[in-house]
Coordinates of C-alpha atoms in Angstrom, one line a residue:
M1 CA 85.6 129.6 204.4
R2 CA 84.9 126.8 202.0
L3 CA 84.3 127.8 198.4
L4 CA 81.9 125.8 196.3
F5 CA 82.2 125.6 192.6
K6 CA 79.5 124.3 190.2
K7 CA 81.1 121.9 187.8
P8 CA 80.6 123.3 184.3
K9 CA 78.7 121.3 181.7
L10 CA 80.8 120.7 178.6
T11 CA 79.1 120.4 175.2
L12 CA 81.0 118.9 172.2
T13 CA 79.9 119.9 168.7
L14 CA 80.9 117.6 165.9
R15 CA 81.4 119.3 162.5
L16 CA 81.6 116.7 159.8
P17 CA 83.7 117.5 156.7
I18 CA 82.0 117.8 153.3
S19 CA 83.5 114.5 152.2
F20 CA 81.5 112.7 154.9
R21 CA 78.2 114.6 154.4
F22 CA 78.1 114.0 150.7
I23 CA 80.0 111.5 148.5
P24 CA 78.6 110.7 145.0
R25 CA 77.5 107.2 144.5
D26 CA 79.9 106.6 141.7
Y27 CA 82.9 108.0 143.5
P28 CA 85.5 105.3 142.9
Y29 CA 86.3 102.7 145.6
F30 CA 84.4 104.4 148.4
K31 CA 80.9 104.5 149.8
T32 CA 79.2 106.3 152.7
Q33 CA 78.1 104.5 155.8
S34 CA 75.1 105.6 157.7
F35 CA 75.3 105.0 161.5
K36 CA 75.0 106.8 164.8
L37 CA 78.2 107.9 166.4
P38 CA 78.9 106.0 169.6
P39 CA 79.8 108.1 172.7
R40 CA 83.6 108.2 172.7
M41 CA 84.2 108.2 168.9
A42 CA 84.9 111.9 168.6
T43 CA 88.5 112.9 168.1
R44 CA 90.3 115.7 169.8
N45 CA 89.3 118.2 167.1
G46 CA 85.8 116.8 166.8
V47 CA 86.1 115.4 163.3
V48 CA 85.3 111.8 162.4
S49 CA 86.0 110.1 159.1
A50 CA 83.3 107.7 158.1
T51 CA 84.4 106.4 154.8
T52 CA 85.6 102.8 154.4
A53 CA 87.7 101.5 151.6
E54 CA 86.2 98.9 149.3
K55 CA 88.1 96.3 147.4
P56 CA 89.2 98.0 144.1
R57 CA 87.2 97.1 141.0
K58 CA 88.8 94.8 138.5
R59 CA 90.7 96.7 135.9
Y60 CA 90.5 95.4 132.3
P61 CA 93.7 95.3 130.1
G62 CA 94.0 98.6 128.3
E63 CA 91.1 100.2 130.3
A64 CA 93.3 103.0 131.6
K65 CA 94.0 104.2 128.0
G66 CA 90.4 104.1 126.9
F67 CA 88.0 101.5 125.5
V68 CA 89.7 101.3 122.1
E69 CA 92.8 100.0 123.8
E70 CA 90.6 97.3 125.4
M71 CA 89.4 96.3 121.9
R72 CA 92.9 96.3 120.5
F73 CA 94.1 94.1 123.4
V74 CA 91.4 91.5 122.8
A75 CA 91.9 91.5 119.0
M76 CA 95.7 91.0 119.4
K77 CA 95.1 88.1 121.8
L78 CA 93.0 86.4 119.1
H79 CA 96.0 86.2 116.7
T80 CA 98.3 83.2 116.8
G81 CA 101.9 83.6 118.1
E82 CA 103.1 83.5 114.5
Q83 CA 100.8 86.4 113.5
A84 CA 101.6 88.7 116.5
K85 CA 103.9 88.7 119.5
E86 CA 100.8 89.3 121.7
G87 CA 98.9 86.5 120.1
E88 CA 97.6 83.7 122.3
K89 CA 95.2 81.8 120.0
E90 CA 95.8 78.1 119.7
V91 CA 95.4 76.8 116.1
K92 CA 92.6 74.2 116.1
E93 CA 91.2 74.4 112.6
P94 CA 93.1 74.0 109.3
E95 CA 92.0 77.4 108.1
E96 CA 93.6 79.0 111.1
R97 CA 97.1 77.9 110.2
S98 CA 99.4 80.4 108.6
V99 CA 99.8 80.1 104.8
V100 CA 103.1 78.4 104.1
K101 CA 103.0 79.1 100.3
W102 CA 101.5 82.5 99.4
E103 CA 100.0 82.0 95.9
P104 CA 97.1 84.4 95.3
T105 CA 95.2 84.4 92.0
V106 CA 93.6 87.2 90.2
D107 CA 90.2 85.5 90.2
G108 CA 90.5 84.8 93.9
Y109 CA 91.6 88.4 94.6
L110 CA 88.6 89.8 92.6
K111 CA 86.3 87.7 94.7
F112 CA 87.9 89.1 97.8
L113 CA 87.6 92.7 96.5
M114 CA 84.0 92.2 95.5
D115 CA 83.0 90.7 98.9
S116 CA 84.9 93.4 100.7
K117 CA 83.0 96.0 98.7
L118 CA 79.7 94.5 99.7
V119 CA 80.8 94.6 103.4
Y120 CA 82.0 98.2 103.2
D121 CA 78.8 99.3 101.3
T122 CA 76.8 97.8 104.1
L123 CA 78.9 99.4 106.9
E124 CA 78.7 102.8 105.3
G125 CA 75.0 102.5 104.6
I126 CA 74.4 101.6 108.3
I127 CA 76.4 104.6 109.4
D128 CA 74.5 106.9 107.1
K129 CA 71.1 105.6 108.2
A130 CA 72.2 105.8 111.9
A131 CA 69.6 103.6 113.6
F132 CA 71.3 104.6 116.8
P133 CA 72.5 108.2 117.3
S134 CA 76.0 107.1 118.1
Y135 CA 76.5 105.7 114.6
A136 CA 76.3 109.3 113.2
E137 CA 79.7 110.0 114.9
F138 CA 81.4 107.8 112.3
R139 CA 80.2 109.5 109.1
N140 CA 82.9 110.9 106.8
T141 CA 85.8 109.7 108.9
G142 CA 88.1 109.4 105.9
L143 CA 88.4 105.6 106.5
E144 CA 85.6 104.8 104.1
R145 CA 86.6 102.2 101.4
S146 CA 83.5 101.7 99.2
E147 CA 84.3 104.3 96.6
K148 CA 87.9 103.3 96.5
L149 CA 86.9 99.7 95.8
S150 CA 84.6 100.8 93.0
R151 CA 87.6 102.4 91.3
D152 CA 89.7 99.3 91.7
L153 CA 87.0 97.0 90.3
Q154 CA 86.5 99.4 87.4
W155 CA 90.3 99.2 86.7
F156 CA 90.2 95.4 86.6
K157 CA 87.2 95.5 84.3
E158 CA 89.2 97.8 81.9
Q159 CA 92.0 95.2 81.9
G160 CA 89.5 92.7 80.5
Y161 CA 88.7 90.8 83.7
A162 CA 85.2 89.7 84.5
I163 CA 83.9 91.1 87.8
P164 CA 82.2 88.4 89.9
E165 CA 79.0 88.7 92.0
P166 CA 79.5 88.8 95.8
S167 CA 80.0 85.3 97.2
S168 CA 78.7 83.5 100.3
P169 CA 81.3 84.9 102.8
G170 CA 80.5 88.5 101.9
V171 CA 76.8 88.1 101.7
T172 CA 76.6 86.3 105.0
Y173 CA 78.7 88.9 106.7
A174 CA 76.7 91.8 105.2
E175 CA 73.4 90.3 106.4
Y176 CA 74.8 89.8 109.9
L177 CA 76.0 93.4 110.1
K178 CA 72.5 94.6 109.1
E179 CA 70.9 92.4 111.7
I180 CA 73.0 93.4 114.7
S181 CA 73.1 97.1 113.7
E182 CA 69.4 97.4 114.3
K183 CA 69.3 95.9 117.8
D184 CA 72.8 95.6 119.2
P185 CA 75.0 98.7 118.8
Q186 CA 77.8 97.4 121.0
A187 CA 78.2 94.4 118.8
F188 CA 78.1 96.5 115.6
I189 CA 80.7 98.9 116.9
C190 CA 83.0 96.0 117.5
H191 CA 82.8 94.9 113.9
F192 CA 83.1 98.5 112.7
Y193 CA 86.4 98.9 114.7
N194 CA 87.9 95.6 113.7
I195 CA 87.1 95.9 110.0
Y196 CA 88.5 99.4 109.5
F197 CA 91.5 99.1 111.8
A198 CA 92.5 95.7 110.6
H199 CA 92.5 96.9 107.0
S200 CA 94.7 99.8 107.9
A201 CA 97.3 97.5 109.4
G202 CA 97.5 93.8 108.3
G203 CA 95.3 94.5 105.3
R204 CA 97.8 96.9 103.8
M205 CA 100.5 94.2 104.2
I206 CA 98.4 91.7 102.4
G207 CA 97.7 94.1 99.6
K208 CA 101.3 94.7 99.1
K209 CA 102.1 91.0 99.0
V210 CA 99.3 90.5 96.4
A211 CA 100.5 93.4 94.3
E212 CA 104.0 91.9 94.2
K213 CA 102.7 88.5 93.1
I214 CA 100.1 89.3 90.5
L215 CA 99.8 93.0 89.9
D216 CA 103.3 94.0 89.0
N217 CA 103.4 96.1 92.2
K218 CA 100.4 98.2 91.3
E219 CA 99.0 99.9 94.4
L220 CA 95.2 99.8 94.4
E221 CA 93.0 102.6 95.7
F222 CA 91.8 100.2 98.4
Y223 CA 95.1 100.8 100.1
K224 CA 95.2 104.6 99.8
W225 CA 93.8 107.2 102.1
D226 CA 93.2 110.9 101.5
G227 CA 95.1 112.6 104.3
D228 CA 97.4 111.3 107.0
L229 CA 96.2 107.8 107.9
S230 CA 97.6 107.9 111.5
Q231 CA 95.6 111.0 112.2
L232 CA 92.4 109.7 110.6
L233 CA 92.7 106.6 112.8
Q234 CA 93.3 108.7 115.9
N235 CA 90.2 110.8 115.2
V236 CA 88.1 107.6 115.0
R237 CA 89.8 106.2 118.2
D238 CA 88.7 109.4 120.0
K239 CA 85.1 109.0 118.7
L240 CA 85.0 105.4 119.7
N241 CA 86.2 106.2 123.2
K242 CA 83.7 108.9 123.5
V243 CA 80.8 106.7 122.5
A244 CA 81.9 103.9 124.9
E245 CA 82.0 106.3 127.8
S246 CA 78.2 106.0 128.1
W247 CA 78.2 102.2 128.1
S248 CA 78.0 100.1 131.3
R249 CA 80.8 97.6 132.0
D250 CA 78.5 94.8 130.9
E251 CA 77.9 96.5 127.6
K252 CA 81.6 97.0 127.1
N253 CA 82.2 93.4 127.8
H254 CA 79.5 92.4 125.3
C255 CA 81.3 94.5 122.7
L256 CA 84.6 92.8 123.4
E257 CA 83.0 89.3 123.2
E258 CA 81.9 90.0 119.6
T259 CA 85.6 90.3 118.5
E260 CA 85.9 86.5 117.7
K261 CA 82.9 86.7 115.4
S262 CA 84.4 89.6 113.6
F263 CA 87.6 87.7 113.0
K264 CA 85.7 84.6 111.8
H265 CA 83.7 86.6 109.1
S266 CA 86.7 88.7 108.0
G267 CA 88.9 85.6 107.8
S268 CA 86.4 83.8 105.5
I269 CA 86.5 86.7 103.1
L270 CA 90.3 87.0 103.2
R271 CA 90.7 83.3 102.3
L272 CA 89.0 84.0 99.0
I273 CA 92.3 85.5 97.8
L274 CA 93.8 82.0 97.6
S275 CA 90.7 80.4 96.0

């Protein structure tokens, strides 16, 4: 007797993994693809991967360590090879050349201190006013210099020196800081970072050289900090990185592009020492 069997109907159910059904838009280097599965695409266990790798986004120098490291990298590149081993800037203007003979004057140094005080007064006033909420993060960091400079200028006055009015470099820079602080927080933060951090490094070296030449090695208050300077700087680095986390890549790049202007203004004030 011949037996007849009805061929069973097989049904294949695909269970897609969570990673396929939902991947956040900002998940790095991947994106979802929406398409219909063709008939023979199922694997033996019924799972299909539908993610396709994109070309990795360009990584900026220092980015992995945080935005402050990006700012530091750009700033160091703007030094000449003589000024820093990471420096790449080509000397084009006479004022960009390293000073061969370091001969500061008291009158020139007082101009530098007075213009510096105007800039720090302006910076600290902007931070206190906080036209943008992020500025408030940088109140009372311990890096403030305005009060210290007031003490130094008072000391010079007591020694019989005439204290000058702020000169063009300081006035110009202070006005520029006010202008950008009201409409361009990324640009302002660039100047904030470069002014305070440059003073804590190269600025201290310059202060020491000046003291040796014209102040009988007296250390001014301008070059003293209450507390451990390295920790104060780290605290501000952390705050800067936190603020920059909310910025787009374009906003970060805009901040970095402002570095050259910061150097130009600060350099004009620094050169007053030799005037």
